[in-house]
Short mmCIF file of C-alpha atoms in Angstrom, two decimals:
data_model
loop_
_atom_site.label_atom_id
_atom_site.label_comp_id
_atom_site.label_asym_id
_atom_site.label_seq_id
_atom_site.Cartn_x
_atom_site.Cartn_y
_atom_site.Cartn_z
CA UNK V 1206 0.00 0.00 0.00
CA UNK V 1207 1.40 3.33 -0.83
CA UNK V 1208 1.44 5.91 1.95
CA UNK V 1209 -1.16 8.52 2.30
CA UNK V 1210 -2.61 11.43 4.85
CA UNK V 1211 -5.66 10.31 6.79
CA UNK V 1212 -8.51 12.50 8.82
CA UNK V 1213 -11.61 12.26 10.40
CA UNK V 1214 -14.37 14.64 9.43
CA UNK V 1215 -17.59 15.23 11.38
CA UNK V 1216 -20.14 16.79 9.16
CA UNK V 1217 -20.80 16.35 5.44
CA UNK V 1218 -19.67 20.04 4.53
CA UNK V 1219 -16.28 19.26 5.95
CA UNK V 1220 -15.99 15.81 3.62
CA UNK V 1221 -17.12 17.55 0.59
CA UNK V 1222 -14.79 19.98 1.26
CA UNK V 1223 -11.75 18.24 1.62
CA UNK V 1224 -12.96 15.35 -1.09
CA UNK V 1225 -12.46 18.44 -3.72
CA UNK V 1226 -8.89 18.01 -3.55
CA UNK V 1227 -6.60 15.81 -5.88
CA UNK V 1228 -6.36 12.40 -5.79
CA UNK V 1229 -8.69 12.18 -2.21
CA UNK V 1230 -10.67 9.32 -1.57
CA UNK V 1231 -13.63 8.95 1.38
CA UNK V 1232 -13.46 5.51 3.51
CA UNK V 1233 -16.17 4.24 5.22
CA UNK V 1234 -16.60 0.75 6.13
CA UNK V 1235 -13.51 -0.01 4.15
CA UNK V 1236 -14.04 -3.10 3.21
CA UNK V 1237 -13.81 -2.62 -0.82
CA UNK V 1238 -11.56 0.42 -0.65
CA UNK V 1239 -8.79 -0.90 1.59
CA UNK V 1240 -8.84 -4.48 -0.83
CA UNK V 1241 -8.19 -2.18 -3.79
CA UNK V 1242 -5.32 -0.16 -1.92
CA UNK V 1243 -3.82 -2.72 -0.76
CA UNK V 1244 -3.82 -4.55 -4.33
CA UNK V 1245 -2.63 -0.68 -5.34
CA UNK V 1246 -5.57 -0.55 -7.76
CA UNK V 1247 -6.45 2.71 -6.46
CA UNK V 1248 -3.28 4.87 -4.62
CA UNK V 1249 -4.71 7.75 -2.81
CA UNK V 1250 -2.75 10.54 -1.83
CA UNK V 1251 -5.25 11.25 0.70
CA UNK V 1252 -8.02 9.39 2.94
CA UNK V 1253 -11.10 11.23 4.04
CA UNK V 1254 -12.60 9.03 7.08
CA UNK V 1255 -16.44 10.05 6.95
CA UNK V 1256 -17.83 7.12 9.59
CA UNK V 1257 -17.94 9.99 12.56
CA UNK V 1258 -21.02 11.92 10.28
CA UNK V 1259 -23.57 11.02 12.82
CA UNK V 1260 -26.42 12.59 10.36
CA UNK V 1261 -25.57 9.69 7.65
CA UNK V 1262 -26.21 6.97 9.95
CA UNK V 1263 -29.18 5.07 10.69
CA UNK V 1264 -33.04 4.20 9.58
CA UNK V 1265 -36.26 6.41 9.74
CA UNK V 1266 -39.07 4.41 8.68
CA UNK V 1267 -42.72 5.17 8.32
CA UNK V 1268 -45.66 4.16 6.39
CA UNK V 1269 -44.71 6.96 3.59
CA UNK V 1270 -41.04 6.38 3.68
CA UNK V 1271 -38.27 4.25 4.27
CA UNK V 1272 -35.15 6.25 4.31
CA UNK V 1273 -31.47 4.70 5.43
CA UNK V 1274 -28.30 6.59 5.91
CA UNK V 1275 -25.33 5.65 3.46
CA UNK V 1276 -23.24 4.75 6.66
CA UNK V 1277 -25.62 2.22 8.09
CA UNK V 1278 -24.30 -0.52 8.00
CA UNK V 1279 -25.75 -3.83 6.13
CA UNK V 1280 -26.05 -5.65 9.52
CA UNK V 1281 -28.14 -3.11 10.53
CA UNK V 1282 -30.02 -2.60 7.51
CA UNK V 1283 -30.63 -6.60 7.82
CA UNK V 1284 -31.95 -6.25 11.37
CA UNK V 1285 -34.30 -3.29 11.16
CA UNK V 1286 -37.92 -4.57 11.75
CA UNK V 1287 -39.56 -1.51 8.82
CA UNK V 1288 -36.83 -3.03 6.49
CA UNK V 1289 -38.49 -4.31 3.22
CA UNK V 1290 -38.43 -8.38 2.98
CA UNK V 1291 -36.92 -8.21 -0.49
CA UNK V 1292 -33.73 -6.37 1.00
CA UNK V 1293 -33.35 -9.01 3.78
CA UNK V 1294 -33.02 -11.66 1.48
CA UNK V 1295 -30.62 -9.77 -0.76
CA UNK V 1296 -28.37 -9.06 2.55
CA UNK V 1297 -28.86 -12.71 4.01
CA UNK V 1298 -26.85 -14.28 1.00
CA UNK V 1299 -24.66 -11.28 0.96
CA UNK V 1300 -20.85 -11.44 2.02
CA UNK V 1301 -20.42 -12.60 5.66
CA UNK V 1302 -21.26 -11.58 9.13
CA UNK V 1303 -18.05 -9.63 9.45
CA UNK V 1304 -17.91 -8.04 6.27
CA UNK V 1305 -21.90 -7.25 7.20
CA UNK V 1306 -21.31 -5.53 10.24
CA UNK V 1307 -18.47 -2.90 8.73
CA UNK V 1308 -20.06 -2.33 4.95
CA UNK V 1309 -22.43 0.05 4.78
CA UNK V 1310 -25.14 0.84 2.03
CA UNK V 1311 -23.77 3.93 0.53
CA UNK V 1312 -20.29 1.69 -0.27
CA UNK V 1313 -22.26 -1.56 -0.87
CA UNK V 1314 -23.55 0.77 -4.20
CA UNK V 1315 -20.74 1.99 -5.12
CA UNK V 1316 -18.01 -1.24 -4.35
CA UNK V 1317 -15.95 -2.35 -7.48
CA UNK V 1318 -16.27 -5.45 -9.69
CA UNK V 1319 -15.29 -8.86 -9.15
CA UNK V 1320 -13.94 -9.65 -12.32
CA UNK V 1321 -10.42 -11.36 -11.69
CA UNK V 1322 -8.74 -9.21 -14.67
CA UNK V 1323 -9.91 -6.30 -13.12
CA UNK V 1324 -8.36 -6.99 -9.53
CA UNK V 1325 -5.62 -8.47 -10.83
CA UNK V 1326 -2.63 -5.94 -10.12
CA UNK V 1327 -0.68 -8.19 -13.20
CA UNK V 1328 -3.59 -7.56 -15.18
CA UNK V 1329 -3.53 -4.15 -17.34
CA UNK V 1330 -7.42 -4.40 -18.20
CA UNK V 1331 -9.54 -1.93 -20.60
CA UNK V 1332 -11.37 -0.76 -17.28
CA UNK V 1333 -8.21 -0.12 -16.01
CA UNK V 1334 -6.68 1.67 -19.06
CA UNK V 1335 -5.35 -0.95 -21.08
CA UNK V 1336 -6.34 -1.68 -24.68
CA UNK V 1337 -8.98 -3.85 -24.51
CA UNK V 1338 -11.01 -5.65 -21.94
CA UNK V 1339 -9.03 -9.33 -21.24
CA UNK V 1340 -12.47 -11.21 -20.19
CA UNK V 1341 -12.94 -11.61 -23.79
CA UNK V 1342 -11.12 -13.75 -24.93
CA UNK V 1343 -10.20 -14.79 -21.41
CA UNK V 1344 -11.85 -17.12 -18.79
CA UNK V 1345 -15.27 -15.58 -18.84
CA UNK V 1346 -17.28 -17.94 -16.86
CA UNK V 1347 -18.75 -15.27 -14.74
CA UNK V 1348 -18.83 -11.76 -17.23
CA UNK V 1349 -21.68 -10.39 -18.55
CA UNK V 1350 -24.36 -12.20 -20.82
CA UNK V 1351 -25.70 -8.48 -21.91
CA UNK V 1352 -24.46 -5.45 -23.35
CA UNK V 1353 -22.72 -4.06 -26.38
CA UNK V 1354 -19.83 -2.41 -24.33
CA UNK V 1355 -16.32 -2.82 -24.27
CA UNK V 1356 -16.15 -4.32 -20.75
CA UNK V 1357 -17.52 -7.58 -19.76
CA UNK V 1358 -17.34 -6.97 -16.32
CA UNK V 1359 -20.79 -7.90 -14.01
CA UNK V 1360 -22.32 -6.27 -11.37
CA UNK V 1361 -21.34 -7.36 -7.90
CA UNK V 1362 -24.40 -5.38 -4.65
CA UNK V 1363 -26.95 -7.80 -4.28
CA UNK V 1364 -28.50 -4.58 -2.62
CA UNK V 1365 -28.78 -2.63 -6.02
CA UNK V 1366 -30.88 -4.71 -7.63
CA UNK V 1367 -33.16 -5.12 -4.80
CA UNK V 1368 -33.28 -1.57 -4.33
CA UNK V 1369 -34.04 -0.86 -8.01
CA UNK V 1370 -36.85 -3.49 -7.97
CA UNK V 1371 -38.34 -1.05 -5.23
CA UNK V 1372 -37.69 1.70 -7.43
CA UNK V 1373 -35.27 3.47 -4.63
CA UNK V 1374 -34.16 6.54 -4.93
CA UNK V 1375 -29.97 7.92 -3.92
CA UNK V 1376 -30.03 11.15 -2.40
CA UNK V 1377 -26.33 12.94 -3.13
CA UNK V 1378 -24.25 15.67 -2.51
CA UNK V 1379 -22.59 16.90 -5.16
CA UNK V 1380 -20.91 19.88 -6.41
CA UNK V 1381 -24.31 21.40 -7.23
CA UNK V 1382 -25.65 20.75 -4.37
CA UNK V 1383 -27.70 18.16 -2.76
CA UNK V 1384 -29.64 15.85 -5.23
CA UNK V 1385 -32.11 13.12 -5.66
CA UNK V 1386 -31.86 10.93 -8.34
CA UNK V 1387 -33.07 7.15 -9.23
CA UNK V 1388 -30.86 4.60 -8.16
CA UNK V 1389 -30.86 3.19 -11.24
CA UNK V 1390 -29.25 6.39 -13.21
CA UNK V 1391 -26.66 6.14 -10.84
CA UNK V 1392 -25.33 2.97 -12.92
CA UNK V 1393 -23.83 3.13 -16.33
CA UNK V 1394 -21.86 1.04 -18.58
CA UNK V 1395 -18.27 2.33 -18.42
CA UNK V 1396 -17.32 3.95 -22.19
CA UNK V 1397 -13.75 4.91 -23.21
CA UNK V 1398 -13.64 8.46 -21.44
CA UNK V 1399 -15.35 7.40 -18.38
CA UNK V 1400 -14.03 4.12 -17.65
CA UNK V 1401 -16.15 3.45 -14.31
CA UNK V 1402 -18.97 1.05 -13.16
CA UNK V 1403 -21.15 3.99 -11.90
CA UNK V 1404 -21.85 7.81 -12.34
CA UNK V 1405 -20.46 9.06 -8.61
CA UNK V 1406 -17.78 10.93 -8.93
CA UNK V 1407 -14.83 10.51 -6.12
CA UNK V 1408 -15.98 14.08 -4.67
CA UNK V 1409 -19.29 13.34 -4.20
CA UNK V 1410 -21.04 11.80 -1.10
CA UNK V 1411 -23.44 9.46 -1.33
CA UNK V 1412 -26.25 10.56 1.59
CA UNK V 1413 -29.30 8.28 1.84
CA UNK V 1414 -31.16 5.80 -0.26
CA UNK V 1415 -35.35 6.52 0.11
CA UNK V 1416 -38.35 3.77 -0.77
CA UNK V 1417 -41.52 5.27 -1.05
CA UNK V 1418 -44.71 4.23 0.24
CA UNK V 1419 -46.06 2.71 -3.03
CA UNK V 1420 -43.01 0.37 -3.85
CA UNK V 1421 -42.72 -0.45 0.25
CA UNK V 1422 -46.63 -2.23 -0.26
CA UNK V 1423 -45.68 -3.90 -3.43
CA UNK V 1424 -45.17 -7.88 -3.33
CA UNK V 1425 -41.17 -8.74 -3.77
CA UNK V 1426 -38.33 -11.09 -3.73
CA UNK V 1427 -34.86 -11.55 -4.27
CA UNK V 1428 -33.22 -14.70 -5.16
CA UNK V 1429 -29.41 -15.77 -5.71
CA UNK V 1430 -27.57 -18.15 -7.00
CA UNK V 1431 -23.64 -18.77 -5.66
CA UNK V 1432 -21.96 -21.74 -6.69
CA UNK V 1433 -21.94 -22.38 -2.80
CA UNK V 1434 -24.28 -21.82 -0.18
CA UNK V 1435 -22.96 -18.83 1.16
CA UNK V 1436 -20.33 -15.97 1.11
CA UNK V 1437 -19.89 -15.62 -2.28
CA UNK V 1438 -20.49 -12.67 -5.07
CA UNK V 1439 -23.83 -14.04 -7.16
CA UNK V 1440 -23.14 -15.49 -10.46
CA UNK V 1441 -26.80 -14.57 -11.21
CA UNK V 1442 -29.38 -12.85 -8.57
CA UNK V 1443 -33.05 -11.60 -9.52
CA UNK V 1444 -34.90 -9.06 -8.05
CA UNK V 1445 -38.85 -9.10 -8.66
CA UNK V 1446 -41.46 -6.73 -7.42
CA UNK V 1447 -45.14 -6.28 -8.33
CA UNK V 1448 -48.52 -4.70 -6.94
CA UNK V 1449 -51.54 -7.49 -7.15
CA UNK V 1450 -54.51 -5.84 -7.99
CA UNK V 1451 -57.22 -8.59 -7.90
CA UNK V 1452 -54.94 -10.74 -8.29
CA UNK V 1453 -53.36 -9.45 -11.44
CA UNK V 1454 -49.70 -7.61 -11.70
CA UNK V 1455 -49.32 -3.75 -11.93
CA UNK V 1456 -45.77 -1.93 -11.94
CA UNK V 1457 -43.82 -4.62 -12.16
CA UNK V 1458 -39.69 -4.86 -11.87
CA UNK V 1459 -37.88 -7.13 -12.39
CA UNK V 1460 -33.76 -6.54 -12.11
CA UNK V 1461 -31.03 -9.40 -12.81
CA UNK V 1462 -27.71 -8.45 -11.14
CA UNK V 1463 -24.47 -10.12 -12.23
CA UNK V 1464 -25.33 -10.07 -15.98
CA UNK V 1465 -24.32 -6.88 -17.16
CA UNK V 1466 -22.26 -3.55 -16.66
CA UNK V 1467 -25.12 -2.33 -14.91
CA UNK V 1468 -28.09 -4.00 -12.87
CA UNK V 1469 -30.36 -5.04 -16.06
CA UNK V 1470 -33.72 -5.12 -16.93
CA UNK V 1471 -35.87 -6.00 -20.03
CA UNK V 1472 -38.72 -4.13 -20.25
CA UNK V 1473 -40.88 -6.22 -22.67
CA UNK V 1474 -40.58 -9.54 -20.31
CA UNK V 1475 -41.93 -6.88 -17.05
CA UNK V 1476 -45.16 -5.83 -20.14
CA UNK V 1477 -45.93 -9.42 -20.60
CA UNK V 1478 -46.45 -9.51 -16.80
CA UNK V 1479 -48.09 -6.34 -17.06
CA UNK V 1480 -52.49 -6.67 -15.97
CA UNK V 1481 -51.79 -10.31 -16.13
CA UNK V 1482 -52.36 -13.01 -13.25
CA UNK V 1483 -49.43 -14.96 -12.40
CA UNK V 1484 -49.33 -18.37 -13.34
CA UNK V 1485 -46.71 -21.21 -14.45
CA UNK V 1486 -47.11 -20.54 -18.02
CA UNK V 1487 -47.24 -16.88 -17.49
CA UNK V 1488 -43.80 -16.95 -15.12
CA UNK V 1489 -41.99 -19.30 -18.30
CA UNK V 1490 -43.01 -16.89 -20.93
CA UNK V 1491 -41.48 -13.59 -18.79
CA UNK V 1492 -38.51 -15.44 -17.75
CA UNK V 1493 -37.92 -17.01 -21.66
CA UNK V 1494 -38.45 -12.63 -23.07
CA UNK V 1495 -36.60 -11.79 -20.20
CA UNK V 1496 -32.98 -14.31 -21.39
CA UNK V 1497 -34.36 -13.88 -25.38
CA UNK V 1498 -31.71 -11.18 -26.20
CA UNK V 1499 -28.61 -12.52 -23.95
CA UNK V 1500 -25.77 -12.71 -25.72
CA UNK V 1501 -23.17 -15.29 -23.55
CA UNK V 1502 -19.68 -15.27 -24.37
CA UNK V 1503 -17.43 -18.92 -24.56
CA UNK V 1504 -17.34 -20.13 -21.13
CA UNK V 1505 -20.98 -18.50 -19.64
CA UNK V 1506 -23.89 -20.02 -21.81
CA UNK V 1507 -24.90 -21.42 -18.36
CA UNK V 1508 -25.89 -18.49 -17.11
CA UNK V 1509 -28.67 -17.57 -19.11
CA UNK V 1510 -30.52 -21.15 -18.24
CA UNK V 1511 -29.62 -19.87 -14.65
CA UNK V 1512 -31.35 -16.71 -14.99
CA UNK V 1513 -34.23 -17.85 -16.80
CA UNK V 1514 -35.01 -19.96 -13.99
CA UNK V 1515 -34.21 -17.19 -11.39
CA UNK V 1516 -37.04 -15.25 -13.27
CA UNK V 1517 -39.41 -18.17 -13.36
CA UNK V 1518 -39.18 -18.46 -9.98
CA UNK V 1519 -39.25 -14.79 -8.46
CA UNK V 1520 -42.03 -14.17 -10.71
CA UNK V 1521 -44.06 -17.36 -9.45
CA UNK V 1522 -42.85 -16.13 -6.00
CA UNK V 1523 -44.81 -12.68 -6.14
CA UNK V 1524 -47.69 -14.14 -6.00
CA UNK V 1525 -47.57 -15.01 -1.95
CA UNK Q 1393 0.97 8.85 13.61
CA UNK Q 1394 0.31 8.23 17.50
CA UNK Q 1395 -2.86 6.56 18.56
CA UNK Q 1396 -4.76 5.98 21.21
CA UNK Q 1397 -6.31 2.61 21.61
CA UNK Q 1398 -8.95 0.85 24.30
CA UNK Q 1399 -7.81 -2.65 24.19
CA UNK Q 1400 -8.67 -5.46 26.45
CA UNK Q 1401 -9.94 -2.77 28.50
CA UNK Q 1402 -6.73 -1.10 28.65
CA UNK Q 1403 -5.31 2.71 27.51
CA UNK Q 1404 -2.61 1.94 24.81
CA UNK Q 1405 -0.75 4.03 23.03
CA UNK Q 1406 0.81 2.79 19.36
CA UNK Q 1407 2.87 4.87 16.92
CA UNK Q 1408 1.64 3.53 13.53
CA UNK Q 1409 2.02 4.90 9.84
CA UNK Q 1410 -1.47 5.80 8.19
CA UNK Q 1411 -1.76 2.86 6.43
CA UNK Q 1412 -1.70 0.33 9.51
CA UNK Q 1413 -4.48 -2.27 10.21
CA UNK Q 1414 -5.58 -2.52 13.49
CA UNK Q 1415 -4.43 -6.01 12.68
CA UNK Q 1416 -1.03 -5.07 12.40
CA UNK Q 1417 -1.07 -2.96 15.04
CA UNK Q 1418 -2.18 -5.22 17.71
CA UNK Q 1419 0.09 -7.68 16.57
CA UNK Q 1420 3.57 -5.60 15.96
CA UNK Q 1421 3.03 -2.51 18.03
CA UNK Q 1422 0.87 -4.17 21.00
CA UNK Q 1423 2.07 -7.60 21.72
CA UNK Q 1424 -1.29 -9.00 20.81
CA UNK Q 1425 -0.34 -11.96 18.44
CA UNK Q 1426 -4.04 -14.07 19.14
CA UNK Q 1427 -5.34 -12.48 16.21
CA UNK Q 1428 -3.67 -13.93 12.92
CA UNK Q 1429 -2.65 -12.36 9.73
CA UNK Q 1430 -3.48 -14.74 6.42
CA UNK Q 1431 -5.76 -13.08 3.18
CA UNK Q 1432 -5.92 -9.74 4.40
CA UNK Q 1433 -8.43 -9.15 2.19
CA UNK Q 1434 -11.72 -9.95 5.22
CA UNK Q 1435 -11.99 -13.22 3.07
CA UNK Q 1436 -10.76 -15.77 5.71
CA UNK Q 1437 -12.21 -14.53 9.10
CA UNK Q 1438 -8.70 -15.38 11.52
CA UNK Q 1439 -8.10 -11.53 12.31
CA UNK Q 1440 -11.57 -11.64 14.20
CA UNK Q 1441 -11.92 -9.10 16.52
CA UNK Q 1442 -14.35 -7.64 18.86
CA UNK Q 1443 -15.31 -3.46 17.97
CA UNK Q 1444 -17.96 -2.43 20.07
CA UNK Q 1445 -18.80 -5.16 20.79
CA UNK Q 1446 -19.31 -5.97 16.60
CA UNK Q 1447 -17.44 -9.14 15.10
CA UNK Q 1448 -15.08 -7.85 12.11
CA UNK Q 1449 -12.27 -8.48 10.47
CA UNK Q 1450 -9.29 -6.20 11.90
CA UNK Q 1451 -7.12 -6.63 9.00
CA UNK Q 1452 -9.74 -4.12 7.41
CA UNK Q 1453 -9.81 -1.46 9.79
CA UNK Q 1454 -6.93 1.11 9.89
CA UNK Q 1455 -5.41 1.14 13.20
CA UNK Q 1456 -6.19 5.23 12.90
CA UNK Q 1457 -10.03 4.69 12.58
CA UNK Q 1458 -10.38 2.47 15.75
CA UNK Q 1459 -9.49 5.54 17.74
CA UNK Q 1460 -12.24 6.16 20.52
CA UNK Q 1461 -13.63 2.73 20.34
CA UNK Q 1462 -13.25 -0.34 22.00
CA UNK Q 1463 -11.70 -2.94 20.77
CA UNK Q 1464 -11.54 -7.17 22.51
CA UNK Q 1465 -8.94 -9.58 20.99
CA UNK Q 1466 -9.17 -13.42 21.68
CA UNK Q 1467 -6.38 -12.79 24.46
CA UNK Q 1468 -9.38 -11.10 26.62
CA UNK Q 1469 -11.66 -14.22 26.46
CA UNK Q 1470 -9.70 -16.37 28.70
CA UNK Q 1471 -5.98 -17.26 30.60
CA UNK Q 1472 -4.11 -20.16 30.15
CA UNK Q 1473 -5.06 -21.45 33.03
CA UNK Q 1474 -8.79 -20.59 32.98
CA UNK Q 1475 -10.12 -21.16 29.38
CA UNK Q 1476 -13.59 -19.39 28.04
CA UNK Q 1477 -15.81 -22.19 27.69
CA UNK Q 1478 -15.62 -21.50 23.99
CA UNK Q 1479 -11.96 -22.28 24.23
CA UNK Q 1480 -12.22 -25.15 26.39
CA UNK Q 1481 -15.17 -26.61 24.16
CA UNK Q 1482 -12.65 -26.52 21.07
CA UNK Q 1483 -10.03 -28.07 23.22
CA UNK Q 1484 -12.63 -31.25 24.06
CA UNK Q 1485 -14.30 -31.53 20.71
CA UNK Q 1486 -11.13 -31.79 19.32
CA UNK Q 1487 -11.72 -28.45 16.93
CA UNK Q 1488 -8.51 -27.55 16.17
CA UNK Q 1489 -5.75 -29.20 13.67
CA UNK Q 1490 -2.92 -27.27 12.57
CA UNK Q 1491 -4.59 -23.90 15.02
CA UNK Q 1492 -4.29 -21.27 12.69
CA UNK Q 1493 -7.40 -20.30 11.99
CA UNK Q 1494 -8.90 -20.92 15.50
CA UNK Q 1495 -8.80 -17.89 17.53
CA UNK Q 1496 -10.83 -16.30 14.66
CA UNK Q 1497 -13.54 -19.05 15.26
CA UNK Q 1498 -12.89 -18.60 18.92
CA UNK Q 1499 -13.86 -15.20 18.53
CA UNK Q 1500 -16.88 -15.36 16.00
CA UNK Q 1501 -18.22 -18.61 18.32
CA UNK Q 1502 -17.98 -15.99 21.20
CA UNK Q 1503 -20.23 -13.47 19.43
CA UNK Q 1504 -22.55 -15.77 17.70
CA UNK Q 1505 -23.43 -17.34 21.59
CA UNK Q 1506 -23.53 -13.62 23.21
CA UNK Q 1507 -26.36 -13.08 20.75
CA UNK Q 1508 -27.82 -17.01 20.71
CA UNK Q 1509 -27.37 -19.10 23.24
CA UNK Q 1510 -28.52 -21.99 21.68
CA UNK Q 1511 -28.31 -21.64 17.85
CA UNK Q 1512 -28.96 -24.10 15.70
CA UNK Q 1513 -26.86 -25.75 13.48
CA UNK Q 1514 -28.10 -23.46 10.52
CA UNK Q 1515 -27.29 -20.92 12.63
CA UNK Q 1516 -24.01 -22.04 13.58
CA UNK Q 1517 -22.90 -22.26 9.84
CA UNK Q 1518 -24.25 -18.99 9.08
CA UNK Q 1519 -22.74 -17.05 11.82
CA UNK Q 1520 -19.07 -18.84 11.26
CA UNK Q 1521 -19.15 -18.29 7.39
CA UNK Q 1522 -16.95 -15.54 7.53
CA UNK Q 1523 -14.28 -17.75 8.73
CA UNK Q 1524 -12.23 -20.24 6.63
CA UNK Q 1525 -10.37 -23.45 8.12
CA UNK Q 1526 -7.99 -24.66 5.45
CA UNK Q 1527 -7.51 -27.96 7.23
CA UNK Q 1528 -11.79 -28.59 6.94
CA UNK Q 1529 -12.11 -29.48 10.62
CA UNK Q 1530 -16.05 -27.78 10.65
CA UNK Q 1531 -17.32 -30.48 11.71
CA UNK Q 1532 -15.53 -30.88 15.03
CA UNK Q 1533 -16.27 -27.08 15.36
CA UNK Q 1534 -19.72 -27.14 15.19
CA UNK Q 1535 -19.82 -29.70 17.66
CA UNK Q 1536 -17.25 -27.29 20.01
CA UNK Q 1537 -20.10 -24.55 19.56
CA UNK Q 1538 -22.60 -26.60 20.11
CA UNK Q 1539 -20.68 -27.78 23.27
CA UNK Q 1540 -19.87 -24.49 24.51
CA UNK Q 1541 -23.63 -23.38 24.34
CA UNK Q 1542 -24.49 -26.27 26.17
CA UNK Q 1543 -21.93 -25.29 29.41
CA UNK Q 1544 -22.78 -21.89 29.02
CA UNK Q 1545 -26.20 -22.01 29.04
CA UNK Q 1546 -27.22 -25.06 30.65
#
């Protein structure tokens, strides 16, 4: 790890403050960052410690509103009794109890990809400046089955697509100001100038993530798969919500993670749902629009059977 | 830098550079070799330490950021001569092989029966997944919990 200054900051004016200067990076739980720095994937010149914010931390729930501070941490997220069921699954299967009680939600958004060029110091991957992205032509058992980008690296929360299937929204700070925006706009597919799995810059704090009242009364479910039972990154996860409305499905989400750049959804398999009551032949034909325009690479064919039974299953699942 | 630690329920003082783990720091700067150094990366679970009163992985945490909280290695759980019952379970169920990777289970086993006193063996699994034993001896271990909760809590 390469040396760098450290401080502690109490309130968010004095983070954004010192987070404009060059080559500054915020820590919170640490778990992500400190990996990276100690891989020197990312050298900061400076640390910005932002865990003694007192404002960022913790859950206010009502009937309206479910609102948790980025620096809560996903332990207790988990253990809140207002927390949506949807986002206890996701958390259950996530990481481990140790890792659980020091990440917290704001990094759990924003925490880098898996993919094994990527964190490979050795590695000089397109991501990470190189030429072109290695996964190609590579081992690519666990890249992305979607997208036309460059990089074929997947999407590692299983809180963002839970979130997104509860259409949660990311309240920032940025240089503008402070700013709501959809959780969803805050990931994009990395493109040659901006060569990053998401749309937060390093000077910009991450506040709170909000559910409103509508998506907090809609049915949903989150399921994973791992190639074992626990403590491992999903090689597929699905996140399903819906409102039943005599029995039929109204606003319905549905958001794979760990298939693309970005959590990813296919809005012509959520219309087929759309007014319709949900049934075994009505969960196959979403799940077979939702894999219809995957495009594996060599070595992960296998994980578009996996997702199209992921989807099968949430979708039958929304239904209790 | 110079910190300030609470350790064991002690004041100690450590002069670290920024980029120390408490890890590292407990082991090189305070004499605290229990916890044990392996992925560094909060993958294998043997730096398990106590913040707050939270399991984590110290190898995670700079030694700078656990200023003003309090921190409880394996060396506060029991004396050679008076084991925790955790400790003492492992010892009789025969949960440990080579040793490496048991004060971090010693540790996690601690918090998991703080918080359940009689989990069960789901439970068990769950709460120890964050820590790896490269010789496979889980088996014995979950017995040694399930030991432990039974002395503790019988």
């Amino acid at each position: 790890m390469k040396s760098f200054s450290y401080a502690k900051v109490a309130t968010a004016e004095e983070a954004a403050g010192l987070l404009k200067q060059r080559n500054t990076r915020l820590i919170a739980g640490g778990t992500d960052l400190l990996g990276l720095m100690k891989e020197r994937l990312i050298e900061p010149d400076r640390l910005v410690d932002v865990n003694g914010i007192a404002q960022l931390r913790g859950i206010t729930a009502t009937k309206e509103n479910f609102r948790v501070g980025a620096l809560t941490t996903l332990a207790e997220l988990a253990a809140h009794q207002a927390t949506p069921l949807i986002i206890k699954e996701a958390l259950a299967d996530a990481a481990t109890p140790q890792l659980r009680n020091m990440a917290t939600v704001g990094g759990n958004l924003v925490q880098r990809n898996r993919c094994w060029y990527f964190r490979s110091a050795e590695h000089r991957c397109w991501l990470k400046g190189g030429p072109r992205c290695l996964a190609v032509d590579g081992d690519n058992r666990y890249h992305a089955i979607y997208g036309e980008g460059e990089c074929r690296q997947v999407t590692p929360s299983d809180l963002a697509p839970a979130l997104i299937a509860l259409d949660a929204t990311v309240v920032m700070r940025t240089d503008e100001g402070e700013d709501s925006l959809p959780l969803a706009q805050l990931y994009v597919a990395p493109t040659a100038r901006h060569r990053r799995e998401h749309a937060v810059g390093d000077d910009d704090l991450i506040l709170a993530v909000r559910i409103g009242g509508d998506a907090l009364r809609r049915h949903a479910t989150y399921l994973k798969f791992m190639e074992r039972a626990t403590w491992q990154f999903a090689v597929v996860s699905v996140a399903a919500s819906a409102r039943l409305v005599e029995g039929r499905a109204q606003d319905v989400r549905i958001v794979a993670g760990a298939v693309a750049n970005i959590p990813w959804r296919v809005k012509a398999a959520e219309d087929l749902l759309a007014g319709e009551k949900i049934d075994d032949a009505r969960a196959l034909a979403v799940a077979e629009r939702f894999v219809r325009d995957a495009r594996p690479l060599r070595d992960n064919a296998y994980k578009v059977a996996v997702l199209r039974e992921l989807v099968r299953r949430a979708v039958l699942r929304l239904k209790d | 830098m110079r910190i300030h630690l609470t350790v064991n329920g002690l004041e100690r003082e450590a002069d670290v550079w920024e980029g120390s783990s408490l890890l590292t720091a407990l082991r090189e700067d305070l004499g605290l070799p229990g916890s044990k150094n392996a992925c560094e990366q909060g993958e294998c679970g043997s730096c398990s330490v106590l913040l707050d009163d939270q399991l984590l992985c110290s190898c995670l945490v700079l030694a700078a950021a656990a200023e003003g909280h309090r921190i409880r290695t394996v060396e506060d759980l029991g004396k050679d001569e008076r084991l925790h019952p955790v400790q003492r379970a492992f010892v009789d169920a025969g949960a440990v092989q080579c040793g490496f990777c048991t004060p971090g289970f010693i540790v996690a086993s601690y918090a998991l029966l703080r918080d359940n006193p009689e989990p069960s063996e789901a439970e068990i699994r769950e709460a120890l997944s964050g820590n790896l034993c490269r010789c496979t001896g889980y088996g014995k271990i979950i017995e040694a919990v399930r030991r432990a909760s039974r002395e503790m809590y019988r």
